[in-house]
mmCIF file of C-alpha atoms in Angstrom:
data_model
loop_
_atom_site.group_PDB
_atom_site.id
_atom_site.type_symbol
_atom_site.label_atom_id
_atom_site.label_comp_id
_atom_site.label_asym_id
_atom_site.label_seq_id
_atom_site.Cartn_x
_atom_site.Cartn_y
_atom_site.Cartn_z
ATOM 1 C CA UNK A 1 3.454 60.047 259.527
ATOM 2 C CA UNK A 2 0.875 61.774 257.340
ATOM 3 C CA UNK A 3 -0.705 63.975 260.088
ATOM 4 C CA UNK A 4 2.463 65.219 261.164
ATOM 5 C CA UNK A 5 3.536 66.328 257.799
ATOM 6 C CA UNK A 6 0.182 67.963 257.419
ATOM 7 C CA UNK A 7 0.482 69.545 260.742
ATOM 8 C CA UNK A 8 4.258 71.026 260.173
ATOM 9 C CA UNK A 9 3.805 72.351 256.582
ATOM 10 C CA UNK A 10 4.709 75.966 256.562
ATOM 11 C CA UNK A 11 2.241 78.856 256.309
ATOM 12 C CA UNK A 12 2.626 79.082 252.532
ATOM 13 C CA UNK A 13 1.299 75.715 251.976
ATOM 14 C CA UNK A 14 -1.046 75.210 254.788
ATOM 15 C CA UNK A 15 -3.464 72.559 254.460
ATOM 16 C CA UNK A 16 -6.655 73.581 255.850
ATOM 17 C CA UNK A 17 -8.751 71.586 258.366
ATOM 18 C CA UNK A 18 -11.096 70.023 255.840
ATOM 19 C CA UNK A 19 -8.410 68.358 254.067
ATOM 20 C CA UNK A 20 -6.715 66.827 256.959
ATOM 21 C CA UNK A 21 -10.165 65.636 258.209
ATOM 22 C CA UNK A 22 -10.867 64.073 254.453
ATOM 23 C CA UNK A 23 -7.376 62.790 254.585
ATOM 24 C CA UNK A 24 -7.892 60.896 257.939
ATOM 25 C CA UNK A 25 -11.261 59.869 256.518
ATOM 26 C CA UNK A 26 -9.750 57.864 253.819
ATOM 27 C CA UNK A 27 -6.888 56.465 255.800
ATOM 28 C CA UNK A 28 -9.141 55.322 258.325
ATOM 29 C CA UNK A 29 -12.139 54.512 256.331
ATOM 30 C CA UNK A 30 -12.798 51.631 258.356
ATOM 31 C CA UNK A 31 -13.364 53.199 261.774
ATOM 32 C CA UNK A 32 -14.913 55.974 259.865
ATOM 33 C CA UNK A 33 -17.771 53.685 258.724
ATOM 34 C CA UNK A 34 -18.202 51.341 261.026
ATOM 35 C CA UNK A 35 -20.555 53.043 262.849
ATOM 36 C CA UNK A 36 -22.532 54.937 260.238
ATOM 37 C CA UNK A 37 -25.807 52.586 260.806
ATOM 38 C CA UNK A 38 -26.775 55.117 263.159
ATOM 39 C CA UNK A 39 -27.919 57.579 260.741
ATOM 40 C CA UNK A 40 -30.039 54.516 259.063
ATOM 41 C CA UNK A 41 -29.655 55.395 255.357
ATOM 42 C CA UNK A 42 -27.516 53.423 252.471
ATOM 43 C CA UNK A 43 -24.770 55.595 250.466
ATOM 44 C CA UNK A 44 -26.415 57.825 248.010
ATOM 45 C CA UNK A 45 -24.939 58.167 244.667
ATOM 46 C CA UNK A 46 -25.470 61.885 243.228
ATOM 47 C CA UNK A 47 -25.087 63.401 239.984
ATOM 48 C CA UNK A 48 -21.853 65.990 239.724
ATOM 49 C CA UNK A 49 -22.118 69.208 241.406
ATOM 50 C CA UNK A 50 -22.472 72.827 239.664
ATOM 51 C CA UNK A 51 -18.821 73.548 241.129
ATOM 52 C CA UNK A 52 -17.421 70.772 239.086
ATOM 53 C CA UNK A 53 -18.184 72.676 236.076
ATOM 54 C CA UNK A 54 -17.918 76.018 236.876
ATOM 55 C CA UNK A 55 -15.584 76.694 240.004
ATOM 56 C CA UNK A 56 -16.829 79.671 241.425
ATOM 57 C CA UNK A 57 -18.291 80.656 244.384
ATOM 58 C CA UNK A 58 -20.520 83.579 245.353
ATOM 59 C CA UNK A 59 -19.279 85.393 248.364
ATOM 60 C CA UNK A 60 -20.992 88.029 250.740
ATOM 61 C CA UNK A 61 -18.681 89.074 253.743
ATOM 62 C CA UNK A 62 -18.658 91.682 256.266
ATOM 63 C CA UNK A 63 -15.257 91.461 256.684
ATOM 64 C CA UNK A 64 -12.606 94.472 256.170
ATOM 65 C CA UNK A 65 -11.034 93.927 252.881
ATOM 66 C CA UNK A 66 -7.135 93.369 253.068
ATOM 67 C CA UNK A 67 -5.401 95.282 250.144
ATOM 68 C CA UNK A 68 -8.327 95.609 247.938
ATOM 69 C CA UNK A 69 -8.939 92.079 248.141
ATOM 70 C CA UNK A 70 -6.762 91.694 245.424
ATOM 71 C CA UNK A 71 -4.382 88.904 247.184
ATOM 72 C CA UNK A 72 -4.319 86.768 250.404
ATOM 73 C CA UNK A 73 -5.469 87.099 252.794
ATOM 74 C CA UNK A 74 -8.329 88.940 250.731
ATOM 75 C CA UNK A 75 -10.189 89.963 253.692
ATOM 76 C CA UNK A 76 -9.038 89.953 257.308
ATOM 77 C CA UNK A 77 -10.918 89.433 260.977
ATOM 78 C CA UNK A 78 -11.980 93.181 261.402
ATOM 79 C CA UNK A 79 -15.384 94.386 260.787
ATOM 80 C CA UNK A 80 -16.054 96.212 257.573
ATOM 81 C CA UNK A 81 -18.051 99.477 257.363
ATOM 82 C CA UNK A 82 -20.078 97.581 254.432
ATOM 83 C CA UNK A 83 -20.749 94.331 253.066
ATOM 84 C CA UNK A 84 -18.946 93.106 250.068
ATOM 85 C CA UNK A 85 -20.159 91.029 247.252
ATOM 86 C CA UNK A 86 -17.479 88.748 245.211
ATOM 87 C CA UNK A 87 -16.876 85.975 243.249
ATOM 88 C CA UNK A 88 -14.247 83.346 244.618
ATOM 89 C CA UNK A 89 -12.541 81.690 241.561
ATOM 90 C CA UNK A 90 -11.561 78.210 242.628
ATOM 91 C CA UNK A 91 -9.003 75.551 241.232
ATOM 92 C CA UNK A 92 -10.439 71.945 241.990
ATOM 93 C CA UNK A 93 -8.812 69.106 243.443
ATOM 94 C CA UNK A 94 -6.925 67.077 241.114
ATOM 95 C CA UNK A 95 -8.603 63.830 240.741
ATOM 96 C CA UNK A 96 -6.472 61.719 238.630
ATOM 97 C CA UNK A 97 -5.822 58.204 240.097
ATOM 98 C CA UNK A 98 -2.101 59.032 241.831
ATOM 99 C CA UNK A 99 -2.652 63.021 243.115
ATOM 100 C CA UNK A 100 -3.040 63.435 246.853
ATOM 101 C CA UNK A 101 -7.051 63.946 246.096
ATOM 102 C CA UNK A 102 -7.189 60.416 245.434
ATOM 103 C CA UNK A 103 -6.266 59.494 248.937
ATOM 104 C CA UNK A 104 -8.505 62.287 250.529
ATOM 105 C CA UNK A 105 -5.248 64.698 250.906
ATOM 106 C CA UNK A 106 -5.963 67.195 247.920
ATOM 107 C CA UNK A 107 -8.266 69.967 248.366
ATOM 108 C CA UNK A 108 -10.090 72.876 246.591
ATOM 109 C CA UNK A 109 -7.664 75.885 246.474
ATOM 110 C CA UNK A 110 -8.979 79.667 246.579
ATOM 111 C CA UNK A 111 -7.197 81.317 243.459
ATOM 112 C CA UNK A 112 -8.315 84.961 243.517
ATOM 113 C CA UNK A 113 -11.271 87.129 244.747
ATOM 114 C CA UNK A 114 -13.308 89.470 242.337
ATOM 115 C CA UNK A 115 -15.358 91.787 243.852
ATOM 116 C CA UNK A 116 -18.411 92.857 242.182
ATOM 117 C CA UNK A 117 -20.242 96.148 241.867
ATOM 118 C CA UNK A 118 -23.212 94.489 243.615
ATOM 119 C CA UNK A 119 -24.916 95.066 246.971
ATOM 120 C CA UNK A 120 -27.527 92.659 248.255
ATOM 121 C CA UNK A 121 -29.785 93.717 246.289
ATOM 122 C CA UNK A 122 -27.994 92.286 242.952
ATOM 123 C CA UNK A 123 -27.542 88.802 244.469
ATOM 124 C CA UNK A 124 -30.354 87.434 242.799
ATOM 125 C CA UNK A 125 -28.910 88.329 239.469
ATOM 126 C CA UNK A 126 -25.209 86.992 240.626
ATOM 127 C CA UNK A 127 -26.789 83.744 241.592
ATOM 128 C CA UNK A 128 -28.303 83.687 238.046
ATOM 129 C CA UNK A 129 -31.640 81.579 239.084
ATOM 130 C CA UNK A 130 -32.510 78.379 240.340
ATOM 131 C CA UNK A 131 -31.724 77.069 243.780
ATOM 132 C CA UNK A 132 -29.304 78.665 245.981
ATOM 133 C CA UNK A 133 -26.947 77.109 248.895
ATOM 134 C CA UNK A 134 -25.356 79.524 251.558
ATOM 135 C CA UNK A 135 -22.652 78.177 253.618
ATOM 136 C CA UNK A 136 -22.359 80.079 257.053
ATOM 137 C CA UNK A 137 -19.382 79.516 258.793
ATOM 138 C CA UNK A 138 -18.505 78.830 262.563
ATOM 139 C CA UNK A 139 -16.276 79.952 265.313
ATOM 140 C CA UNK A 140 -12.187 80.544 264.440
ATOM 141 C CA UNK A 141 -12.307 80.593 260.659
ATOM 142 C CA UNK A 142 -10.170 82.770 258.145
ATOM 143 C CA UNK A 143 -11.923 84.111 254.987
ATOM 144 C CA UNK A 144 -9.804 81.483 253.103
ATOM 145 C CA UNK A 145 -10.930 78.553 255.299
ATOM 146 C CA UNK A 146 -14.708 79.557 255.251
ATOM 147 C CA UNK A 147 -14.711 79.815 251.424
ATOM 148 C CA UNK A 148 -12.861 76.649 250.816
ATOM 149 C CA UNK A 149 -15.043 74.517 253.595
ATOM 150 C CA UNK A 150 -17.965 75.695 251.330
ATOM 151 C CA UNK A 151 -16.912 74.792 248.306
ATOM 152 C CA UNK A 152 -15.984 71.255 249.907
ATOM 153 C CA UNK A 153 -19.512 70.974 251.288
ATOM 154 C CA UNK A 154 -21.287 71.909 248.189
ATOM 155 C CA UNK A 155 -18.901 69.409 246.085
ATOM 156 C CA UNK A 156 -19.664 66.477 248.431
ATOM 157 C CA UNK A 157 -23.364 66.687 248.679
ATOM 158 C CA UNK A 158 -23.242 67.511 244.495
ATOM 159 C CA UNK A 159 -25.199 70.546 244.516
ATOM 160 C CA UNK A 160 -26.641 71.622 241.175
ATOM 161 C CA UNK A 161 -27.579 75.391 242.194
ATOM 162 C CA UNK A 162 -25.143 78.301 242.770
ATOM 163 C CA UNK A 163 -23.277 78.398 246.278
ATOM 164 C CA UNK A 164 -22.775 81.091 248.376
ATOM 165 C CA UNK A 165 -20.585 81.648 251.442
ATOM 166 C CA UNK A 166 -21.298 84.203 253.952
ATOM 167 C CA UNK A 167 -18.158 85.218 255.690
ATOM 168 C CA UNK A 168 -18.646 87.102 259.034
ATOM 169 C CA UNK A 169 -15.607 88.647 260.679
ATOM 170 C CA UNK A 170 -13.886 85.958 262.831
ATOM 171 C CA UNK A 171 -10.215 86.287 264.432
ATOM 172 C CA UNK A 172 -9.704 82.591 263.692
ATOM 173 C CA UNK A 173 -7.945 82.363 267.486
ATOM 174 C CA UNK A 174 -8.579 80.296 270.216
ATOM 175 C CA UNK A 175 -9.232 82.645 272.668
ATOM 176 C CA UNK A 176 -11.135 84.922 270.535
ATOM 177 C CA UNK A 177 -14.380 83.285 271.555
ATOM 178 C CA UNK A 178 -16.266 86.501 272.532
ATOM 179 C CA UNK A 179 -14.933 88.781 269.617
ATOM 180 C CA UNK A 180 -16.120 86.161 267.069
ATOM 181 C CA UNK A 181 -19.654 85.665 268.869
ATOM 182 C CA UNK A 182 -20.345 89.375 268.895
ATOM 183 C CA UNK A 183 -19.237 89.593 265.276
ATOM 184 C CA UNK A 184 -21.545 87.223 264.208
ATOM 185 C CA UNK A 185 -24.478 88.809 266.283
ATOM 186 C CA UNK A 186 -22.959 91.975 264.495
ATOM 187 C CA UNK A 187 -23.608 90.644 261.120
ATOM 188 C CA UNK A 188 -27.013 89.554 261.344
ATOM 189 C CA UNK A 189 -28.836 92.593 259.766
ATOM 190 C CA UNK A 190 -26.585 92.148 256.865
ATOM 191 C CA UNK A 191 -27.110 88.377 256.302
ATOM 192 C CA UNK A 192 -30.754 89.267 256.391
ATOM 193 C CA UNK A 193 -30.434 91.526 253.867
ATOM 194 C CA UNK A 194 -28.882 88.550 251.683
ATOM 195 C CA UNK A 195 -31.655 86.525 252.103
ATOM 196 C CA UNK A 196 -34.324 89.194 251.760
ATOM 197 C CA UNK A 197 -32.800 89.862 248.465
ATOM 198 C CA UNK A 198 -32.546 86.157 247.529
ATOM 199 C CA UNK A 199 -36.196 85.594 248.355
ATOM 200 C CA UNK A 200 -38.033 88.591 247.198
ATOM 201 C CA UNK A 201 -36.318 87.816 243.572
ATOM 202 C CA UNK A 202 -38.762 86.376 241.357
ATOM 203 C CA UNK A 203 -36.439 84.453 239.357
ATOM 204 C CA UNK A 204 -34.539 82.543 242.218
ATOM 205 C CA UNK A 205 -35.543 79.120 243.417
ATOM 206 C CA UNK A 206 -35.020 77.827 247.157
ATOM 207 C CA UNK A 207 -32.844 79.516 249.431
ATOM 208 C CA UNK A 208 -31.319 76.294 251.148
ATOM 209 C CA UNK A 209 -28.978 77.316 254.489
ATOM 210 C CA UNK A 210 -26.262 75.307 256.059
ATOM 211 C CA UNK A 211 -24.985 76.806 259.164
ATOM 212 C CA UNK A 212 -21.907 75.294 261.552
ATOM 213 C CA UNK A 213 -21.365 76.021 264.984
ATOM 214 C CA UNK A 214 -21.418 79.976 265.741
ATOM 215 C CA UNK A 215 -23.028 80.421 262.476
ATOM 216 C CA UNK A 216 -26.093 78.968 263.482
ATOM 217 C CA UNK A 217 -26.571 81.396 266.212
ATOM 218 C CA UNK A 218 -26.073 84.429 263.185
ATOM 219 C CA UNK A 219 -28.503 82.099 260.926
ATOM 220 C CA UNK A 220 -31.476 81.940 263.300
ATOM 221 C CA UNK A 221 -31.435 85.341 264.352
ATOM 222 C CA UNK A 222 -31.474 86.528 261.093
ATOM 223 C CA UNK A 223 -34.219 84.322 259.988
ATOM 224 C CA UNK A 224 -36.481 85.629 262.932
ATOM 225 C CA UNK A 225 -35.622 88.971 261.368
ATOM 226 C CA UNK A 226 -37.044 87.821 257.966
ATOM 227 C CA UNK A 227 -39.767 86.225 259.472
ATOM 228 C CA UNK A 228 -40.523 89.243 260.786
ATOM 229 C CA UNK A 229 -40.501 91.210 257.914
ATOM 230 C CA UNK A 230 -42.492 89.106 255.371
ATOM 231 C CA UNK A 231 -44.255 86.507 257.618
ATOM 232 C CA UNK A 232 -45.366 83.468 256.452
ATOM 233 C CA UNK A 233 -45.315 84.291 252.852
ATOM 234 C CA UNK A 234 -41.392 83.724 252.781
ATOM 235 C CA UNK A 235 -42.244 80.414 253.961
ATOM 236 C CA UNK A 236 -41.983 78.474 250.372
ATOM 237 C CA UNK A 237 -38.471 80.347 249.477
ATOM 238 C CA UNK A 238 -37.055 78.863 252.019
ATOM 239 C CA UNK A 239 -35.897 75.347 251.358
ATOM 240 C CA UNK A 240 -33.479 73.205 253.989
ATOM 241 C CA UNK A 241 -32.124 74.972 257.008
ATOM 242 C CA UNK A 242 -29.351 72.812 258.242
ATOM 243 C CA UNK A 243 -27.611 73.889 261.762
ATOM 244 C CA UNK A 244 -24.440 71.439 261.905
ATOM 245 C CA UNK A 245 -23.370 71.295 265.548
ATOM 246 C CA UNK A 246 -25.483 74.454 266.617
ATOM 247 C CA UNK A 247 -23.174 76.408 269.285
ATOM 248 C CA UNK A 248 -26.230 77.923 270.725
ATOM 249 C CA UNK A 249 -27.976 78.254 274.075
ATOM 250 C CA UNK A 250 -30.820 75.813 274.156
ATOM 251 C CA UNK A 251 -33.526 78.605 275.897
ATOM 252 C CA UNK A 252 -32.131 81.022 272.990
ATOM 253 C CA UNK A 253 -32.803 78.500 270.477
ATOM 254 C CA UNK A 254 -36.066 77.646 271.729
ATOM 255 C CA UNK A 255 -37.259 81.262 272.046
ATOM 256 C CA UNK A 256 -36.252 82.216 268.212
ATOM 257 C CA UNK A 257 -37.799 79.157 266.860
ATOM 258 C CA UNK A 258 -40.975 80.029 268.405
ATOM 259 C CA UNK A 259 -40.660 83.305 266.655
ATOM 260 C CA UNK A 260 -40.100 82.153 263.011
ATOM 261 C CA UNK A 261 -43.637 80.301 262.614
ATOM 262 C CA UNK A 262 -43.537 77.792 259.809
ATOM 263 C CA UNK A 263 -39.722 78.368 259.020
ATOM 264 C CA UNK A 264 -39.348 76.049 262.122
ATOM 265 C CA UNK A 265 -40.531 73.221 260.041
ATOM 266 C CA UNK A 266 -37.406 73.781 257.554
ATOM 267 C CA UNK A 267 -34.820 73.264 260.163
ATOM 268 C CA UNK A 268 -32.583 70.079 261.003
ATOM 269 C CA UNK A 269 -30.284 69.911 263.589
ATOM 270 C CA UNK A 270 -27.223 67.633 263.420
ATOM 271 C CA UNK A 271 -26.098 67.147 267.140
ATOM 272 C CA UNK A 272 -23.697 64.915 268.630
ATOM 273 C CA UNK A 273 -23.301 64.404 272.459
ATOM 274 C CA UNK A 274 -19.826 63.722 272.220
ATOM 275 C CA UNK A 275 -19.069 67.351 270.637
ATOM 276 C CA UNK A 276 -16.065 68.419 272.895
ATOM 277 C CA UNK A 277 -16.024 71.738 271.282
ATOM 278 C CA UNK A 278 -19.448 72.191 272.365
ATOM 279 C CA UNK A 279 -18.808 70.973 275.675
ATOM 280 C CA UNK A 280 -16.070 73.545 276.357
ATOM 281 C CA UNK A 281 -18.490 76.485 274.702
ATOM 282 C CA UNK A 282 -20.829 75.240 277.109
ATOM 283 C CA UNK A 283 -18.473 75.562 279.943
ATOM 284 C CA UNK A 284 -17.430 79.480 278.528
ATOM 285 C CA UNK A 285 -21.440 80.043 278.802
ATOM 286 C CA UNK A 286 -21.510 78.952 282.411
ATOM 287 C CA UNK A 287 -22.808 75.435 282.156
ATOM 288 C CA UNK A 288 -25.342 76.157 279.596
ATOM 289 C CA UNK A 289 -26.106 72.882 277.205
ATOM 290 C CA UNK A 290 -25.457 73.779 273.930
ATOM 291 C CA UNK A 291 -28.119 72.540 271.145
ATOM 292 C CA UNK A 292 -25.232 70.681 269.343
ATOM 293 C CA UNK A 293 -24.227 68.764 272.078
ATOM 294 C CA UNK A 294 -27.816 68.110 273.801
ATOM 295 C CA UNK A 295 -29.722 65.012 273.858
ATOM 296 C CA UNK A 296 -31.535 64.259 270.774
ATOM 297 C CA UNK A 297 -35.224 64.236 272.668
ATOM 298 C CA UNK A 298 -34.459 67.411 274.263
ATOM 299 C CA UNK A 299 -33.976 69.108 270.969
ATOM 300 C CA UNK A 300 -36.567 67.516 269.248
ATOM 301 C CA UNK A 301 -39.653 68.813 271.627
ATOM 302 C CA UNK A 302 -38.513 72.180 270.349
ATOM 303 C CA UNK A 303 -40.307 71.118 267.124
ATOM 304 C CA UNK A 304 -37.310 70.507 264.813
ATOM 305 C CA UNK A 305 -35.845 67.553 262.851
ATOM 306 C CA UNK A 306 -32.735 66.176 264.676
ATOM 307 C CA UNK A 307 -29.835 64.031 263.687
ATOM 308 C CA UNK A 308 -27.891 62.261 266.399
ATOM 309 C CA UNK A 309 -24.580 61.876 264.911
ATOM 310 C CA UNK A 310 -22.741 60.673 268.153
ATOM 311 C CA UNK A 311 -22.269 57.523 266.677
ATOM 312 C CA UNK A 312 -20.226 58.733 263.615
ATOM 313 C CA UNK A 313 -17.823 60.712 265.317
ATOM 314 C CA UNK A 314 -14.153 58.684 265.234
ATOM 315 C CA UNK A 315 -11.846 61.805 266.344
ATOM 316 C CA UNK A 316 -11.144 63.505 269.415
ATOM 317 C CA UNK A 317 -13.649 66.679 268.955
ATOM 318 C CA UNK A 318 -16.222 65.354 266.751
ATOM 319 C CA UNK A 319 -17.309 69.146 265.640
ATOM 320 C CA UNK A 320 -16.942 68.850 261.850
ATOM 321 C CA UNK A 321 -18.602 65.844 260.950
ATOM 322 C CA UNK A 322 -20.164 67.828 258.308
ATOM 323 C CA UNK A 323 -16.794 67.879 256.580
ATOM 324 C CA UNK A 324 -15.679 64.283 257.658
ATOM 325 C CA UNK A 325 -18.440 61.890 257.435
ATOM 326 C CA UNK A 326 -20.050 60.762 254.167
ATOM 327 C CA UNK A 327 -23.303 59.832 256.134
ATOM 328 C CA UNK A 328 -23.815 63.095 257.592
ATOM 329 C CA UNK A 329 -23.442 64.654 254.476
ATOM 330 C CA UNK A 330 -26.036 62.577 253.033
ATOM 331 C CA UNK A 331 -28.232 63.875 255.463
ATOM 332 C CA UNK A 332 -27.741 67.341 254.513
ATOM 333 C CA UNK A 333 -28.135 66.587 250.820
ATOM 334 C CA UNK A 334 -31.408 64.509 251.818
ATOM 335 C CA UNK A 335 -32.774 67.376 253.802
ATOM 336 C CA UNK A 336 -32.303 69.418 250.677
ATOM 337 C CA UNK A 337 -34.084 67.126 248.135
ATOM 338 C CA UNK A 338 -36.809 66.742 250.657
ATOM 339 C CA UNK A 339 -37.842 69.965 251.539
ATOM 340 C CA UNK A 340 -41.175 71.610 249.974
ATOM 341 C CA UNK A 341 -42.797 74.616 249.944
#
């Protein structure tokens, strides 16, 4: 009944996938936690996230603004002529005992967008010093769901620095895979500008990246460009690089990893052989296995860290485990905590 209610709500009160996943996890926690031993870690306890004190995200987007980004949907699926930097003002979930959030059904809300008169070169000042977490969304995402997924992830792992979302143009349609893929690659230069601005600023700490699905292809290409520009001097400024369910060809991934030098040692791949979204993506790509659905040994041979989350997925698709599974989120947190210069 809960699932049917959420799916039938009208567009004015639409519930994003991350809230639906959270509700299902809470309602079926016994099932969700039954296979958690596969990641080999006890439940860690973390401090409060920075978002709990200041519910504001930084956003860098290559999407075209809608009506000046003054109201929902703020940014649409079209490609912009220039990148926009903005602050996303959020409303945190109501954590009271009788709230929807208490049973996993409440979530973050996007209240308003405040474009700032800044370009990539001013991002370090906007970040305010310290470590930065950048979330790069995947296929079939609106601007709003991308921002809220970033907020949910940052709060779930209790990240203590500034969080940023890089939102590239997605049509958010099931049959728009080619447009999304091309838009992701089209955005690689702007994302490289974002990374360059952050790693070259003396006051910024480490830059951590969590990229999901198709966003991993964009991220890896931008890292390749970043390494080509700075060489190994950039290594100490990049912290954890987590690729969750990477939707990228194994051969392309292998080639790119070889071109980024020591940055490859920063990468953690979260894979699941039962990821049905990536199975479909592989069929679209001519039968080529995607990295996020490959066997652990095959990925590990490329010289990156691999977490096999196949046993953690209890849903039908198993493509959003970084949002729905607490153990996978702990892997991300430990990757951030464990990275060194």
